[in-house]
Amino acid sequence: LVSNLFAAYILQLFGLFFDRHFGALPGEESRSRKVCPFTQLEIILAMSMASTLSKLDGLSTKVRLRTQLRTHKFFRVAVPGAVTGANLVAAVGESGQAEDEVEAAHLATLLLQFGYLFPVIEDAFTVRDDGTLYRLQRPYFWPSHATQADNVEYAIYLNKRLLRNEQKHGLEEDEAQQYNKLAELLAHIWEFITVQAELQLKQQKEKKKADKVVYDSEERAFWRRRRPGNANHLEEHIQKIERRLRKENALGYKAKIERIKLSLKTKPWLKAIKASDTMVQWVEKLEDYDAFLSPTNPPNPWISDDCSLWLLNTDTVEVPTERRVKRWGLSVHELVKDCIGRQVLETFLESEFSSENIRFWIAIQDLKYAKNEEIESKAERIYEEFLARGAPCQVNVDSRTLEKTIECLESSKNHRHAFFFAEEHVFTLMSKDSYPRFVRSNIYKGVLSAAQQQGSRRLGWRNFVFNMGATKKMPLGNKQTKMSREDTAHASLPKQLSSDSLPVKQMHSNNKSGEQPME
Amino acid sequence: QKPTTSSSDKKAETSSSSKKAEPAAAENASRAAESIELLAREAEELRMKLDAERNKLNDIPIEQAADRLSPLPHTGIKSRRLLKGHAGKVLCMDWSMDKRHIVSSSQDGKVIVWDGFTTNKEHALTTATTWTMACAYSPSSQLIACGGLDNKCSVVPLSFDDDIQQKKRFRAVATHTSYMSCCMFLRSDNLLLTGSGDSTCAIWDVESGQLIQNFHGHTGDVFAIDVPRCDTGNIFISAGADKHSLVWDIRTGLCVQSFDGHEADINTVRFHPNGDAFATGSDDASCRLFDLRADRQVCIYEKESILFPVNGVDFSASGRILFAGYGDYRVGVWDSLKATRHTTLYGHENRISCLKSSPDGTAICTASWDCTIRV
């Protein structure tokens, strides 16, 4: 421990020396950054990674307490201070409160990848839940502690290896290359490095054999994690590094005060319990439409490799599916979200001679999200068509709303949101008045039944709507006739429906001479 | 009730305080320090008042309201597609409204458009910047927006012409004074919404590149934005390094609601399908659910065995399931109402940077630093 502290102290001194010469660039307030070209170790511990590492530190400490390290035998070689993968995974699972073995193994693998433990015999990137032997890395080499791992330390390490038995500790090819490059880069302090290497080796020799073996493997594992080519798990997203350290200045505090005042002023519209209740109810209603909870019909293309579900649900499909049409009945939002739903709603309102509301609303949406250069002309057109006195499709808004709208149009230069008040008014009207009637209407029911009968008849929804629309105003008595016409539609086709949307049902399948019209 | 103060008031205040800075420098410095202290104290007092108010409200966690629901069935979620082709970390992805195409951007500046269903790459574009942190598909699927460290968001039309031609057609629409962290088209091909490291959000006119509205109020970098799936509102939400989520009015540019609670940077935010709530994911390894009508946090999704930051969240079509992509390479599948983790999805080999549900909710897509994308 003492020798390690001593080495650390010397290295710290050296780290400071290097800070002055190759150290932090001006303006790097919140981070210490050293780039080692050879170890590819960018140590940029922004707060995000630092806090994750401290959590991993905590986990490692718990694992250490739960793990019994002992000497194992690996093909007649004694491996001191080791633990099997199986025991390690169990210890990690307990310490990390893992739900199952898969999670425990995953946590252990993460600890390995971040350098908190390592395989003894052969390097690997995952922890195996079997007899493979692992060691726990000493805290001195933990990523959270070892922020000074730079070129000098690496050079010292490589030197130590060269001073030792070549068979056991000789450098590999890429390490030799790096050694040569470092010898060039650090030539001016090479003597210091070689002296350091000798000193450290001397201290290491004073250890007991088992401790020496363990320490060697720990040091080797540390540097192995930092070789170029290995994923650098300590790397941070650049937005965490680039983010400016915003000093707590007057502006910052004023913004905070504004925000808290706003929060104090904001009265919740609903009590939390009511909000939770409504959310639960909403979610329940939609579970049937959730592909992860209820199987879709046709099946989910990602699973079945068949696109039918998408083909049957495009924006231009003739017959919307039953599920889709049912969804319009859930709320006005679901209806207007769907462009076909909007069209059907418009058709319904047309039949009631009140479609100007929905058309007004749609025009406003178009205005809100239009290009800058089209705003003026669109706003003008909306006013002319829907609001001006004697307008062709005059919408019914109360005088106050109209006043406020005209005010917006006259005062501000940008008319993108000039119809905000009218928009709200009209939408409320639609959702409270038109929508409930729509859901009970024959048009909606007609479209729904067309969807339900889609498979056998293939009649476009417009045709049903046409029928419904045309007969809507007839007295109730005729409703019977309409229904029966529906039922017997397969027997006799009304003449006004265009033939190309109504493929005639073949009565005789072996009749090849052409289509036989039904009787 | 709309807040009465606005950013213009703030500007007036700072100009008056900068006028104070003209006399003797030393005296002025100490006065400035004093006023900061006063402000700090005021902020602290208000915060305590807010906490006291919140504690008064009787809170029943959402889990209780969800008690009567049966637990989630076995979902059998698997990785169905693996999109390989990026050479660098994938930082962001977005779905096309046709429910099968995906655009993704990576650290090496490449933007790829995939047909997720067949896994074919249809377009490969090279941007001039590294760290292309955000990309978005336009509603018509004809335009792509992307940007990042270049402080801009550029728009490029998709066509099957030569890619070199395409490079010339990259047009900068948004310009910030710091990196652009997130972007999306605002309900049409004409408007672009961006969030930036300069702590502001902004709406831009795509054709002219003009700024339509900007949004000041965050006291830290903005990392994420989202817009409700329903067309009928005028709000959007942003969240970031100041640990707050702010709800903005598109019409006025004002912040209408603010939420806090997270203990570290918020990396991702997503509206609930009902449009009245949203979820956030943060560096503190938790996701939280906030309700706009109740004006508070209603649920927290965390576990002892989850130590890594949440980088992406999204809901299933009904909102019952909350998917969370973590820095420990996994996707957590949470029962959003019962606040329990239903299952975990394994597969990625490096941190998940982005997670989004497809427009019809038939799949989720995850992008990762292992250079792959999974559906």
mmCIF file with all atom_site columns, C-alpha atoms in Angstrom, chain B residues 90-151:
data_model
loop_
_atom_site.group_PDB
_atom_site.id
_atom_site.type_symbol
_atom_site.label_atom_id
_atom_site.label_alt_id
_atom_site.label_comp_id
_atom_site.label_asym_id
_atom_site.label_entity_id
_atom_site.label_seq_id
_atom_site.pdbx_PDB_ins_code
_atom_site.Cartn_x
_atom_site.Cartn_y
_atom_site.Cartn_z
_atom_site.occupancy
_atom_site.B_iso_or_equiv
_atom_site.pdbx_formal_charge
_atom_site.auth_seq_id
_atom_site.auth_comp_id
_atom_site.auth_asym_id
_atom_site.auth_atom_id
_atom_site.pdbx_PDB_model_num
ATOM 1  C CA . VAL B 1 90  ? -25.297 6.415  -34.240 1.00 0.00 ? 90  VAL B CA 1
ATOM 2  C CA . LEU B 1 91  ? -26.505 9.483  -32.369 1.00 0.00 ? 91  LEU B CA 1
ATOM 3  C CA . CYS B 1 92  ? -30.056 9.975  -33.517 1.00 0.00 ? 92  CYS B CA 1
ATOM 4  C CA . MET B 1 93  ? -32.822 8.470  -35.616 1.00 0.00 ? 93  MET B CA 1
ATOM 5  C CA . ASP B 1 94  ? -36.321 9.346  -36.742 1.00 0.00 ? 94  ASP B CA 1
ATOM 6  C CA . TRP B 1 95  ? -39.226 7.489  -38.319 1.00 0.00 ? 95  TRP B CA 1
ATOM 7  C CA . SER B 1 96  ? -40.925 8.472  -41.539 1.00 0.00 ? 96  SER B CA 1
ATOM 8  C CA . MET B 1 97  ? -44.725 8.830  -41.438 1.00 0.00 ? 97  MET B CA 1
ATOM 9  C CA . ASP B 1 98  ? -44.911 5.871  -43.846 1.00 0.00 ? 98  ASP B CA 1
ATOM 10 C CA . LYS B 1 99  ? -44.076 3.732  -40.776 1.00 0.00 ? 99  LYS B CA 1
ATOM 11 C CA . ARG B 1 100 ? -41.166 1.903  -42.361 1.00 0.00 ? 100 ARG B CA 1
ATOM 12 C CA . HIS B 1 101 ? -38.453 4.335  -43.416 1.00 0.00 ? 101 HIS B CA 1
ATOM 13 C CA . ILE B 1 102 ? -35.879 5.537  -40.931 1.00 0.00 ? 102 ILE B CA 1
ATOM 14 C CA . VAL B 1 103 ? -33.280 8.292  -41.053 1.00 0.00 ? 103 VAL B CA 1
ATOM 15 C CA . SER B 1 104 ? -30.233 8.094  -38.803 1.00 0.00 ? 104 SER B CA 1
ATOM 16 C CA . SER B 1 105 ? -27.225 10.288 -38.167 1.00 0.00 ? 105 SER B CA 1
ATOM 17 C CA . SER B 1 106 ? -23.877 9.449  -36.675 1.00 0.00 ? 106 SER B CA 1
ATOM 18 C CA . GLN B 1 107 ? -20.771 10.854 -35.091 1.00 0.00 ? 107 GLN B CA 1
ATOM 19 C CA . ASP B 1 108 ? -18.800 10.762 -38.328 1.00 0.00 ? 108 ASP B CA 1
ATOM 20 C CA . GLY B 1 109 ? -21.223 13.125 -40.035 1.00 0.00 ? 109 GLY B CA 1
ATOM 21 C CA . LYS B 1 110 ? -23.047 10.539 -42.116 1.00 0.00 ? 110 LYS B CA 1
ATOM 22 C CA . VAL B 1 111 ? -26.806 10.541 -42.486 1.00 0.00 ? 111 VAL B CA 1
ATOM 23 C CA . ILE B 1 112 ? -28.421 7.379  -43.831 1.00 0.00 ? 112 ILE B CA 1
ATOM 24 C CA . VAL B 1 113 ? -32.007 6.823  -44.933 1.00 0.00 ? 113 VAL B CA 1
ATOM 25 C CA . TRP B 1 114 ? -33.113 3.203  -44.593 1.00 0.00 ? 114 TRP B CA 1
ATOM 26 C CA . ASP B 1 115 ? -36.121 1.210  -45.560 1.00 0.00 ? 115 ASP B CA 1
ATOM 27 C CA . GLY B 1 116 ? -36.404 -0.362 -42.145 1.00 0.00 ? 116 GLY B CA 1
ATOM 28 C CA . PHE B 1 117 ? -38.629 -3.117 -43.432 1.00 0.00 ? 117 PHE B CA 1
ATOM 29 C CA . THR B 1 118 ? -36.149 -4.469 -45.981 1.00 0.00 ? 118 THR B CA 1
ATOM 30 C CA . THR B 1 119 ? -33.065 -3.079 -44.173 1.00 0.00 ? 119 THR B CA 1
ATOM 31 C CA . ASN B 1 120 ? -31.869 -1.546 -47.454 1.00 0.00 ? 120 ASN B CA 1
ATOM 32 C CA . LYS B 1 121 ? -30.049 1.750  -47.413 1.00 0.00 ? 121 LYS B CA 1
ATOM 33 C CA . GLU B 1 122 ? -31.767 4.135  -49.762 1.00 0.00 ? 122 GLU B CA 1
ATOM 34 C CA . HIS B 1 123 ? -29.719 7.280  -49.307 1.00 0.00 ? 123 HIS B CA 1
ATOM 35 C CA . ALA B 1 124 ? -26.371 8.053  -47.748 1.00 0.00 ? 124 ALA B CA 1
ATOM 36 C CA . LEU B 1 125 ? -25.489 11.673 -47.194 1.00 0.00 ? 125 LEU B CA 1
ATOM 37 C CA . THR B 1 126 ? -22.363 13.248 -45.820 1.00 0.00 ? 126 THR B CA 1
ATOM 38 C CA . THR B 1 127 ? -22.667 16.388 -43.783 1.00 0.00 ? 127 THR B CA 1
ATOM 39 C CA . ALA B 1 128 ? -19.782 18.781 -43.390 1.00 0.00 ? 128 ALA B CA 1
ATOM 40 C CA . THR B 1 129 ? -19.708 18.409 -39.624 1.00 0.00 ? 129 THR B CA 1
ATOM 41 C CA . THR B 1 130 ? -18.891 15.606 -37.214 1.00 0.00 ? 130 THR B CA 1
ATOM 42 C CA . TRP B 1 131 ? -21.291 14.808 -34.370 1.00 0.00 ? 131 TRP B CA 1
ATOM 43 C CA . THR B 1 132 ? -24.508 15.115 -36.328 1.00 0.00 ? 132 THR B CA 1
ATOM 44 C CA . MET B 1 133 ? -26.517 15.050 -33.130 1.00 0.00 ? 133 MET B CA 1
ATOM 45 C CA . ALA B 1 134 ? -30.006 15.291 -34.507 1.00 0.00 ? 134 ALA B CA 1
ATOM 46 C CA . CYS B 1 135 ? -31.911 14.273 -37.586 1.00 0.00 ? 135 CYS B CA 1
ATOM 47 C CA . ALA B 1 136 ? -35.572 14.386 -38.505 1.00 0.00 ? 136 ALA B CA 1
ATOM 48 C CA . TYR B 1 137 ? -37.930 13.245 -41.242 1.00 0.00 ? 137 TYR B CA 1
ATOM 49 C CA . SER B 1 138 ? -40.489 15.722 -42.553 1.00 0.00 ? 138 SER B CA 1
ATOM 50 C CA . PRO B 1 139 ? -44.185 14.710 -42.401 1.00 0.00 ? 139 PRO B CA 1
ATOM 51 C CA . SER B 1 140 ? -44.325 14.292 -46.194 1.00 0.00 ? 140 SER B CA 1
ATOM 52 C CA . SER B 1 141 ? -41.141 12.197 -46.066 1.00 0.00 ? 141 SER B CA 1
ATOM 53 C CA . GLN B 1 142 ? -39.616 14.373 -48.745 1.00 0.00 ? 142 GLN B CA 1
ATOM 54 C CA . LEU B 1 143 ? -37.192 16.341 -46.595 1.00 0.00 ? 143 LEU B CA 1
ATOM 55 C CA . ILE B 1 144 ? -34.558 15.485 -44.037 1.00 0.00 ? 144 ILE B CA 1
ATOM 56 C CA . ALA B 1 145 ? -33.257 17.872 -41.410 1.00 0.00 ? 145 ALA B CA 1
ATOM 57 C CA . CYS B 1 146 ? -29.975 17.323 -39.611 1.00 0.00 ? 146 CYS B CA 1
ATOM 58 C CA . GLY B 1 147 ? -27.249 19.161 -37.778 1.00 0.00 ? 147 GLY B CA 1
ATOM 59 C CA . GLY B 1 148 ? -25.198 19.294 -34.623 1.00 0.00 ? 148 GLY B CA 1
ATOM 60 C CA . LEU B 1 149 ? -21.788 20.692 -33.851 1.00 0.00 ? 149 LEU B CA 1
ATOM 61 C CA . ASP B 1 150 ? -21.975 23.105 -36.765 1.00 0.00 ? 150 ASP B CA 1
ATOM 62 C CA . ASN B 1 151 ? -24.561 25.091 -34.755 1.00 0.00 ? 151 ASN B CA 1
#
